Amino acid sequence: MAIPKGYAGSVAIINLTDSDIRVIPTDRFFKEYDIDPRLWVGGDGFIAKILWKDIPEAIDALSPDNEVIVATGPWTATAAPQSGRAMLGCISPETGGFSSGSFGWYFPAVMKYAGYDVLIVKGKAEKPVYISIDNEEILIRDAAHIWGKETGETVKALREEIGERFEGEVRVLSISVAGENLVRYAVPCGDATSCPGRSGGGTVMGSKNLKAITVRGTGEIQINDPMGLLESSYN
């Protein structure tokens, strides 16, 4: 199955337990998770298929078996209105069932510019860490110095540490002290601004000792019919 235009082309699967990082083509991801992109499109559809396959039985939402998934769609990072959004999903710490929330600002678009349609984070780190994505380079880095910081402080600290070349080049999805302390409805925030509410994703990130995910992307998204996209989205 060829990767349809509108997708970035890759899916990153990161296991914090053993620091294993796997990047697979999006068409292989479709095959592994039995996804027809014309039926499941992106966002919640992708998250539902991933969790259904990876977690077939009930789990403790705060165990390393849970996953944090960020899934974009084919319109993300295009010129269409409201296209700068993604869904973040996991098994809910509140209900033990499927949970997801929508968030925007610039993290979802830059994630696609870095080349990734979906991020899947599994396992649990031994100590606080953050995931750094810089186009094709993905690293797991120490976060002890930012553990305990509010989201705004975290964004500023990580942008300085990574060394962005202009303001806002590096986008940051991070948790605050509520997520660190496993408040069951805690959410992460994109650039301390846009949060996937009701997901409990901040709690799950905290349970994994995952303080933040940073992303810098300089790629482009290929569109099948750019003018058709604009005409249909504005009509």
PDB file of C-alpha atoms in Angstrom:
ATOM      1  CA  MET A   1       0.000   0.000   0.000  1.00  0.00           C
ATOM      2  CA  ALA A   2       1.495   3.334  -1.046  1.00  0.00           C
ATOM      3  CA  ILE A   3       1.535   6.215   1.431  1.00  0.00           C
ATOM      4  CA  PRO A   4      -1.235   8.618   0.378  1.00  0.00           C
ATOM      5  CA  LYS A   5      -0.270  12.240  -0.151  1.00  0.00           C
ATOM      6  CA  GLY A   6      -1.115  14.368   2.841  1.00  0.00           C
ATOM      7  CA  TYR A   7       0.795  12.074   5.217  1.00  0.00           C
ATOM      8  CA  ALA A   8       4.340  12.760   6.411  1.00  0.00           C
ATOM      9  CA  GLY A   9       5.549   9.224   5.743  1.00  0.00           C
ATOM     10  CA  SER A  10       6.782   7.767   9.046  1.00  0.00           C
ATOM     11  CA  VAL A  11       5.600   6.533  12.447  1.00  0.00           C
ATOM     12  CA  ALA A  12       7.883   6.624  15.519  1.00  0.00           C
ATOM     13  CA  ILE A  13       7.525   3.944  18.208  1.00  0.00           C
ATOM     14  CA  ILE A  14       9.521   4.718  21.354  1.00  0.00           C
ATOM     15  CA  ASN A  15       9.903   2.300  24.274  1.00  0.00           C
ATOM     16  CA  LEU A  16      11.162   4.090  27.372  1.00  0.00           C
ATOM     17  CA  THR A  17      11.857   0.866  29.268  1.00  0.00           C
ATOM     18  CA  ASP A  18      14.733  -0.231  27.059  1.00  0.00           C
ATOM     19  CA  SER A  19      15.289   3.037  25.121  1.00  0.00           C
ATOM     20  CA  ASP A  20      14.350   1.282  21.899  1.00  0.00           C
ATOM     21  CA  ILE A  21      13.390   3.694  19.112  1.00  0.00           C
ATOM     22  CA  ARG A  22      11.815   2.326  15.957  1.00  0.00           C
ATOM     23  CA  VAL A  23      10.789   4.373  12.935  1.00  0.00           C
ATOM     24  CA  ILE A  24       8.671   2.648  10.307  1.00  0.00           C
ATOM     25  CA  PRO A  25       7.142   3.894   7.049  1.00  0.00           C
ATOM     26  CA  THR A  26       3.514   4.920   7.385  1.00  0.00           C
ATOM     27  CA  ASP A  27       2.420   2.334   4.795  1.00  0.00           C
ATOM     28  CA  ARG A  28       4.019  -0.411   6.909  1.00  0.00           C
ATOM     29  CA  PHE A  29       2.224   1.016   9.949  1.00  0.00           C
ATOM     30  CA  PHE A  30      -1.066   0.782   8.031  1.00  0.00           C
ATOM     31  CA  LYS A  31      -0.339  -2.870   7.299  1.00  0.00           C
ATOM     32  CA  GLU A  32       0.770  -3.784  10.851  1.00  0.00           C
ATOM     33  CA  TYR A  33      -2.343  -2.230  12.391  1.00  0.00           C
ATOM     34  CA  ASP A  34      -4.763  -3.254   9.630  1.00  0.00           C
ATOM     35  CA  ILE A  35      -5.627   0.339   8.765  1.00  0.00           C
ATOM     36  CA  ASP A  36      -7.309   1.416   5.564  1.00  0.00           C
ATOM     37  CA  PRO A  37      -6.408   5.151   5.482  1.00  0.00           C
ATOM     38  CA  ARG A  38      -9.580   5.932   3.541  1.00  0.00           C
ATOM     39  CA  LEU A  39     -11.661   4.553   6.409  1.00  0.00           C
ATOM     40  CA  TRP A  40      -9.621   5.492   9.476  1.00  0.00           C
ATOM     41  CA  VAL A  41      -8.077   8.766   8.168  1.00  0.00           C
ATOM     42  CA  GLY A  42      -6.134   9.768  11.325  1.00  0.00           C
ATOM     43  CA  GLY A  43      -6.543  11.077  14.854  1.00  0.00           C
ATOM     44  CA  ASP A  44      -8.938   9.018  16.975  1.00  0.00           C
ATOM     45  CA  GLY A  45      -9.233   6.388  14.260  1.00  0.00           C
ATOM     46  CA  PHE A  46      -5.518   5.617  14.372  1.00  0.00           C
ATOM     47  CA  ILE A  47      -5.430   5.727  18.172  1.00  0.00           C
ATOM     48  CA  ALA A  48      -8.363   3.310  18.464  1.00  0.00           C
ATOM     49  CA  LYS A  49      -6.720   0.807  16.099  1.00  0.00           C
ATOM     50  CA  ILE A  50      -3.364   1.048  17.898  1.00  0.00           C
ATOM     51  CA  LEU A  51      -4.773   0.549  21.402  1.00  0.00           C
ATOM     52  CA  TRP A  52      -7.080  -2.260  20.232  1.00  0.00           C
ATOM     53  CA  LYS A  53      -4.103  -4.198  18.844  1.00  0.00           C
ATOM     54  CA  ASP A  54      -1.455  -3.365  21.447  1.00  0.00           C
ATOM     55  CA  ILE A  55      -3.638  -3.631  24.581  1.00  0.00           C
ATOM     56  CA  PRO A  56      -6.145  -6.460  24.029  1.00  0.00           C
ATOM     57  CA  GLU A  57      -6.920  -6.915  27.743  1.00  0.00           C
ATOM     58  CA  ALA A  58      -7.665  -4.567  30.641  1.00  0.00           C
ATOM     59  CA  ILE A  59      -4.586  -2.991  32.226  1.00  0.00           C
ATOM     60  CA  ASP A  60      -3.693  -0.614  35.028  1.00  0.00           C
ATOM     61  CA  ALA A  61      -3.591   2.731  33.243  1.00  0.00           C
ATOM     62  CA  LEU A  62      -0.579   3.788  35.296  1.00  0.00           C
ATOM     63  CA  SER A  63       1.440   0.685  34.411  1.00  0.00           C
ATOM     64  CA  PRO A  64       4.203   0.663  31.769  1.00  0.00           C
ATOM     65  CA  ASP A  65       1.804  -1.299  29.535  1.00  0.00           C
ATOM     66  CA  ASN A  66      -0.171   1.846  28.752  1.00  0.00           C
ATOM     67  CA  GLU A  67       0.751   3.938  25.729  1.00  0.00           C
ATOM     68  CA  VAL A  68       0.701   7.640  24.916  1.00  0.00           C
ATOM     69  CA  ILE A  69      -0.204   8.153  21.274  1.00  0.00           C
ATOM     70  CA  VAL A  70      -0.131  11.390  19.282  1.00  0.00           C
ATOM     71  CA  ALA A  71      -1.887  10.962  15.940  1.00  0.00           C
ATOM     72  CA  THR A  72      -2.276  13.536  13.189  1.00  0.00           C
ATOM     73  CA  GLY A  73      -4.443  13.384  10.081  1.00  0.00           C
ATOM     74  CA  PRO A  74      -3.944  14.119   6.367  1.00  0.00           C
ATOM     75  CA  TRP A  75      -5.072  17.745   6.771  1.00  0.00           C
ATOM     76  CA  THR A  76      -2.653  18.450   9.626  1.00  0.00           C
ATOM     77  CA  ALA A  77       0.092  20.904   8.597  1.00  0.00           C
ATOM     78  CA  THR A  78      -1.733  22.007   5.439  1.00  0.00           C
ATOM     79  CA  ALA A  79      -3.260  25.390   4.605  1.00  0.00           C
ATOM     80  CA  ALA A  80      -6.778  24.162   5.437  1.00  0.00           C
ATOM     81  CA  PRO A  81      -8.566  25.938   8.326  1.00  0.00           C
ATOM     82  CA  GLN A  82      -8.032  24.381  11.774  1.00  0.00           C
ATOM     83  CA  SER A  83      -5.429  22.030  10.292  1.00  0.00           C
ATOM     84  CA  GLY A  84      -2.861  22.494  13.044  1.00  0.00           C
ATOM     85  CA  ARG A  85      -4.395  19.891  15.334  1.00  0.00           C
ATOM     86  CA  ALA A  86      -3.831  16.310  16.463  1.00  0.00           C
ATOM     87  CA  MET A  87      -5.343  13.836  18.903  1.00  0.00           C
ATOM     88  CA  LEU A  88      -3.584  12.459  21.976  1.00  0.00           C
ATOM     89  CA  GLY A  89      -4.894   9.181  23.353  1.00  0.00           C
ATOM     90  CA  CYS A  90      -4.249   6.485  25.948  1.00  0.00           C
ATOM     91  CA  ILE A  91      -6.055   4.214  28.382  1.00  0.00           C
ATOM     92  CA  SER A  92      -7.706   6.631  30.815  1.00  0.00           C
ATOM     93  CA  PRO A  93      -6.440   6.756  34.422  1.00  0.00           C
ATOM     94  CA  GLU A  94      -9.962   7.832  35.452  1.00  0.00           C
ATOM     95  CA  THR A  95     -12.104   5.239  33.665  1.00  0.00           C
ATOM     96  CA  GLY A  96      -9.769   2.462  32.547  1.00  0.00           C
ATOM     97  CA  GLY A  97     -11.198   2.810  29.031  1.00  0.00           C
ATOM     98  CA  PHE A  98     -10.354   4.590  25.804  1.00  0.00           C
ATOM     99  CA  SER A  99      -9.583   8.258  26.226  1.00  0.00           C
ATOM    100  CA  SER A 100      -8.420  11.003  23.904  1.00  0.00           C
ATOM    101  CA  GLY A 101      -8.306  14.757  23.524  1.00  0.00           C
ATOM    102  CA  SER A 102      -7.670  17.247  20.752  1.00  0.00           C
ATOM    103  CA  PHE A 103      -4.895  19.832  20.902  1.00  0.00           C
ATOM    104  CA  GLY A 104      -3.295  22.282  18.546  1.00  0.00           C
ATOM    105  CA  TRP A 105      -1.085  25.335  18.526  1.00  0.00           C
ATOM    106  CA  TYR A 106       2.012  24.298  16.489  1.00  0.00           C
ATOM    107  CA  PHE A 107       3.234  20.965  17.896  1.00  0.00           C
ATOM    108  CA  PRO A 108       1.084  18.766  15.552  1.00  0.00           C
ATOM    109  CA  ALA A 109       2.120  20.604  12.381  1.00  0.00           C
ATOM    110  CA  VAL A 110       5.809  20.650  13.286  1.00  0.00           C
ATOM    111  CA  MET A 111       5.632  16.954  14.143  1.00  0.00           C
ATOM    112  CA  LYS A 112       4.521  16.287  10.565  1.00  0.00           C
ATOM    113  CA  TYR A 113       7.183  18.622   9.186  1.00  0.00           C
ATOM    114  CA  ALA A 114       9.675  16.445  11.086  1.00  0.00           C
ATOM    115  CA  GLY A 115       8.321  13.471   9.123  1.00  0.00           C
ATOM    116  CA  TYR A 116       5.977  11.737  11.572  1.00  0.00           C
ATOM    117  CA  ASP A 117       2.263  11.024  11.267  1.00  0.00           C
ATOM    118  CA  VAL A 118       2.026   9.180  14.592  1.00  0.00           C
ATOM    119  CA  LEU A 119       4.103   8.935  17.779  1.00  0.00           C
ATOM    120  CA  ILE A 120       3.633   5.906  20.058  1.00  0.00           C
ATOM    121  CA  VAL A 121       5.335   5.987  23.466  1.00  0.00           C
ATOM    122  CA  LYS A 122       5.494   2.746  25.468  1.00  0.00           C
ATOM    123  CA  GLY A 123       7.131   1.495  28.666  1.00  0.00           C
ATOM    124  CA  LYS A 124       8.545   3.492  31.564  1.00  0.00           C
ATOM    125  CA  ALA A 125      11.868   5.247  32.072  1.00  0.00           C
ATOM    126  CA  GLU A 126      13.836   4.613  35.252  1.00  0.00           C
ATOM    127  CA  LYS A 127      14.188   8.353  35.873  1.00  0.00           C
ATOM    128  CA  PRO A 128      12.680  11.554  34.449  1.00  0.00           C
ATOM    129  CA  VAL A 129      13.361  11.954  30.736  1.00  0.00           C
ATOM    130  CA  TYR A 130      12.152  13.872  27.729  1.00  0.00           C
ATOM    131  CA  ILE A 131      12.019  12.808  24.090  1.00  0.00           C
ATOM    132  CA  SER A 132      13.800  15.085  21.627  1.00  0.00           C
ATOM    133  CA  ILE A 133      12.755  14.852  17.964  1.00  0.00           C
ATOM    134  CA  ASP A 134      14.858  16.813  15.462  1.00  0.00           C
ATOM    135  CA  ASN A 135      13.716  15.728  12.014  1.00  0.00           C
ATOM    136  CA  GLU A 136      15.063  12.162  11.596  1.00  0.00           C
ATOM    137  CA  GLU A 137      16.989  12.219  14.914  1.00  0.00           C
ATOM    138  CA  ILE A 138      15.120  10.985  18.004  1.00  0.00           C
ATOM    139  CA  LEU A 139      16.835  10.979  21.405  1.00  0.00           C
ATOM    140  CA  ILE A 140      15.792  10.170  24.963  1.00  0.00           C
ATOM    141  CA  ARG A 141      17.373  12.778  27.229  1.00  0.00           C
ATOM    142  CA  ASP A 142      17.642  13.408  30.962  1.00  0.00           C
ATOM    143  CA  ALA A 143      14.898  15.605  32.447  1.00  0.00           C
ATOM    144  CA  ALA A 144      15.920  15.735  36.114  1.00  0.00           C
ATOM    145  CA  HIS A 145      16.634  19.478  35.845  1.00  0.00           C
ATOM    146  CA  ILE A 146      13.107  20.286  34.607  1.00  0.00           C
ATOM    147  CA  TRP A 147      11.146  17.857  36.784  1.00  0.00           C
ATOM    148  CA  GLY A 148       8.924  19.957  39.031  1.00  0.00           C
ATOM    149  CA  LYS A 149       8.679  22.891  36.626  1.00  0.00           C
ATOM    150  CA  GLU A 150       5.443  24.313  35.279  1.00  0.00           C
ATOM    151  CA  THR A 151       4.778  23.925  31.558  1.00  0.00           C
ATOM    152  CA  GLY A 152       5.793  27.484  30.660  1.00  0.00           C
ATOM    153  CA  GLU A 153       9.098  27.091  32.486  1.00  0.00           C
ATOM    154  CA  THR A 154       9.661  23.735  30.790  1.00  0.00           C
ATOM    155  CA  VAL A 155       9.070  25.157  27.322  1.00  0.00           C
ATOM    156  CA  LYS A 156      11.567  27.967  27.905  1.00  0.00           C
ATOM    157  CA  ALA A 157      14.201  25.678  29.444  1.00  0.00           C
ATOM    158  CA  LEU A 158      14.046  23.067  26.681  1.00  0.00           C
ATOM    159  CA  ARG A 159      14.070  25.588  23.848  1.00  0.00           C
ATOM    160  CA  GLU A 160      17.233  27.080  25.332  1.00  0.00           C
ATOM    161  CA  GLU A 161      18.799  23.660  25.909  1.00  0.00           C
ATOM    162  CA  ILE A 162      18.087  22.383  22.407  1.00  0.00           C
ATOM    163  CA  GLY A 163      19.188  25.667  20.857  1.00  0.00           C
ATOM    164  CA  GLU A 164      16.424  26.907  18.621  1.00  0.00           C
ATOM    165  CA  ARG A 165      17.542  29.280  15.865  1.00  0.00           C
ATOM    166  CA  PHE A 166      14.467  31.484  16.057  1.00  0.00           C
ATOM    167  CA  GLU A 167      11.653  31.893  18.556  1.00  0.00           C
ATOM    168  CA  GLY A 168       9.178  29.023  18.389  1.00  0.00           C
ATOM    169  CA  GLU A 169      11.281  26.791  16.132  1.00  0.00           C
ATOM    170  CA  VAL A 170      11.178  24.024  18.778  1.00  0.00           C
ATOM    171  CA  ARG A 171       7.724  22.951  19.917  1.00  0.00           C
ATOM    172  CA  VAL A 172       7.174  21.323  23.310  1.00  0.00           C
ATOM    173  CA  LEU A 173       4.459  19.019  24.645  1.00  0.00           C
ATOM    174  CA  SER A 174       5.002  18.813  28.401  1.00  0.00           C
ATOM    175  CA  ILE A 175       3.396  17.965  31.718  1.00  0.00           C
ATOM    176  CA  SER A 176       3.254  20.019  34.877  1.00  0.00           C
ATOM    177  CA  VAL A 177       3.397  19.013  38.539  1.00  0.00           C
ATOM    178  CA  ALA A 178      -0.131  17.530  38.388  1.00  0.00           C
ATOM    179  CA  GLY A 179       1.008  14.948  35.867  1.00  0.00           C
ATOM    180  CA  GLU A 180       4.180  14.260  37.822  1.00  0.00           C
ATOM    181  CA  ASN A 181       2.083  13.578  40.930  1.00  0.00           C
ATOM    182  CA  LEU A 182      -0.335  11.351  38.984  1.00  0.00           C
ATOM    183  CA  VAL A 183      -3.455  13.468  39.397  1.00  0.00           C
ATOM    184  CA  ARG A 184      -5.741  11.246  37.348  1.00  0.00           C
ATOM    185  CA  TYR A 185      -7.181  13.923  35.066  1.00  0.00           C
ATOM    186  CA  ALA A 186      -3.896  15.762  34.364  1.00  0.00           C
ATOM    187  CA  VAL A 187      -3.205  16.723  30.770  1.00  0.00           C
ATOM    188  CA  PRO A 188      -0.060  17.706  28.891  1.00  0.00           C
ATOM    189  CA  CYS A 189       0.126  21.060  27.120  1.00  0.00           C
ATOM    190  CA  GLY A 190       1.530  22.024  23.743  1.00  0.00           C
ATOM    191  CA  ASP A 191       3.817  25.027  24.239  1.00  0.00           C
ATOM    192  CA  ALA A 192       2.026  25.666  27.560  1.00  0.00           C
ATOM    193  CA  THR A 193      -0.971  26.757  25.494  1.00  0.00           C
ATOM    194  CA  SER A 194      -3.130  23.987  23.992  1.00  0.00           C
ATOM    195  CA  CYS A 195      -4.068  20.909  26.018  1.00  0.00           C
ATOM    196  CA  PRO A 196      -5.828  17.649  25.027  1.00  0.00           C
ATOM    197  CA  GLY A 197      -8.488  17.870  27.717  1.00  0.00           C
ATOM    198  CA  ARG A 198     -10.167  14.841  29.292  1.00  0.00           C
ATOM    199  CA  SER A 199      -7.444  12.507  28.031  1.00  0.00           C
ATOM    200  CA  GLY A 200      -5.551  11.974  31.277  1.00  0.00           C
ATOM    201  CA  GLY A 201      -2.502  11.889  29.033  1.00  0.00           C
ATOM    202  CA  GLY A 202      -0.489  14.031  31.416  1.00  0.00           C
ATOM    203  CA  THR A 203      -0.997  11.461  34.156  1.00  0.00           C
ATOM    204  CA  VAL A 204       0.127   8.642  31.874  1.00  0.00           C
ATOM    205  CA  MET A 205       3.196  10.630  30.830  1.00  0.00           C
ATOM    206  CA  GLY A 206       3.982  11.205  34.514  1.00  0.00           C
ATOM    207  CA  SER A 207       3.636   7.487  35.241  1.00  0.00           C
ATOM    208  CA  LYS A 208       6.226   6.869  32.524  1.00  0.00           C
ATOM    209  CA  ASN A 209       8.616   9.506  33.958  1.00  0.00           C
ATOM    210  CA  LEU A 210       8.154  11.353  30.673  1.00  0.00           C
ATOM    211  CA  LYS A 211       8.316  15.102  31.264  1.00  0.00           C
ATOM    212  CA  ALA A 212       8.071  16.302  27.686  1.00  0.00           C
ATOM    213  CA  ILE A 213       8.345  15.654  23.980  1.00  0.00           C
ATOM    214  CA  THR A 214      10.100  18.285  21.881  1.00  0.00           C
ATOM    215  CA  VAL A 215       9.996  18.502  18.107  1.00  0.00           C
ATOM    216  CA  ARG A 216      11.754  20.491  15.409  1.00  0.00           C
ATOM    217  CA  GLY A 217      10.782  19.822  11.799  1.00  0.00           C
ATOM    218  CA  THR A 218      11.903  21.422   8.559  1.00  0.00           C
ATOM    219  CA  GLY A 219      10.253  19.179   5.969  1.00  0.00           C
ATOM    220  CA  GLU A 220       7.217  19.604   3.730  1.00  0.00           C
ATOM    221  CA  ILE A 221       3.906  17.815   3.213  1.00  0.00           C
ATOM    222  CA  GLN A 222       2.952  16.710  -0.285  1.00  0.00           C
ATOM    223  CA  ILE A 223      -0.671  17.441  -1.194  1.00  0.00           C
ATOM    224  CA  ASN A 224      -2.439  15.619  -4.024  1.00  0.00           C
ATOM    225  CA  ASP A 225      -4.540  18.627  -5.089  1.00  0.00           C
ATOM    226  CA  PRO A 226      -3.549  21.823  -3.228  1.00  0.00           C
ATOM    227  CA  MET A 227      -6.130  24.067  -4.921  1.00  0.00           C
ATOM    228  CA  GLY A 228      -8.857  21.458  -4.486  1.00  0.00           C
ATOM    229  CA  LEU A 229      -8.009  21.236  -0.789  1.00  0.00           C
ATOM    230  CA  LEU A 230      -8.347  24.982  -0.351  1.00  0.00           C
ATOM    231  CA  GLU A 231     -11.544  25.200  -2.380  1.00  0.00           C
ATOM    232  CA  SER A 232     -13.233  22.362  -0.499  1.00  0.00           C
ATOM    233  CA  SER A 233     -12.116  23.555   2.935  1.00  0.00           C
ATOM    234  CA  TYR A 234     -13.305  27.120   2.452  1.00  0.00           C
ATOM    235  CA  ASN A 235     -16.677  26.264   0.865  1.00  0.00           C
TER     236      ASN A 235
END
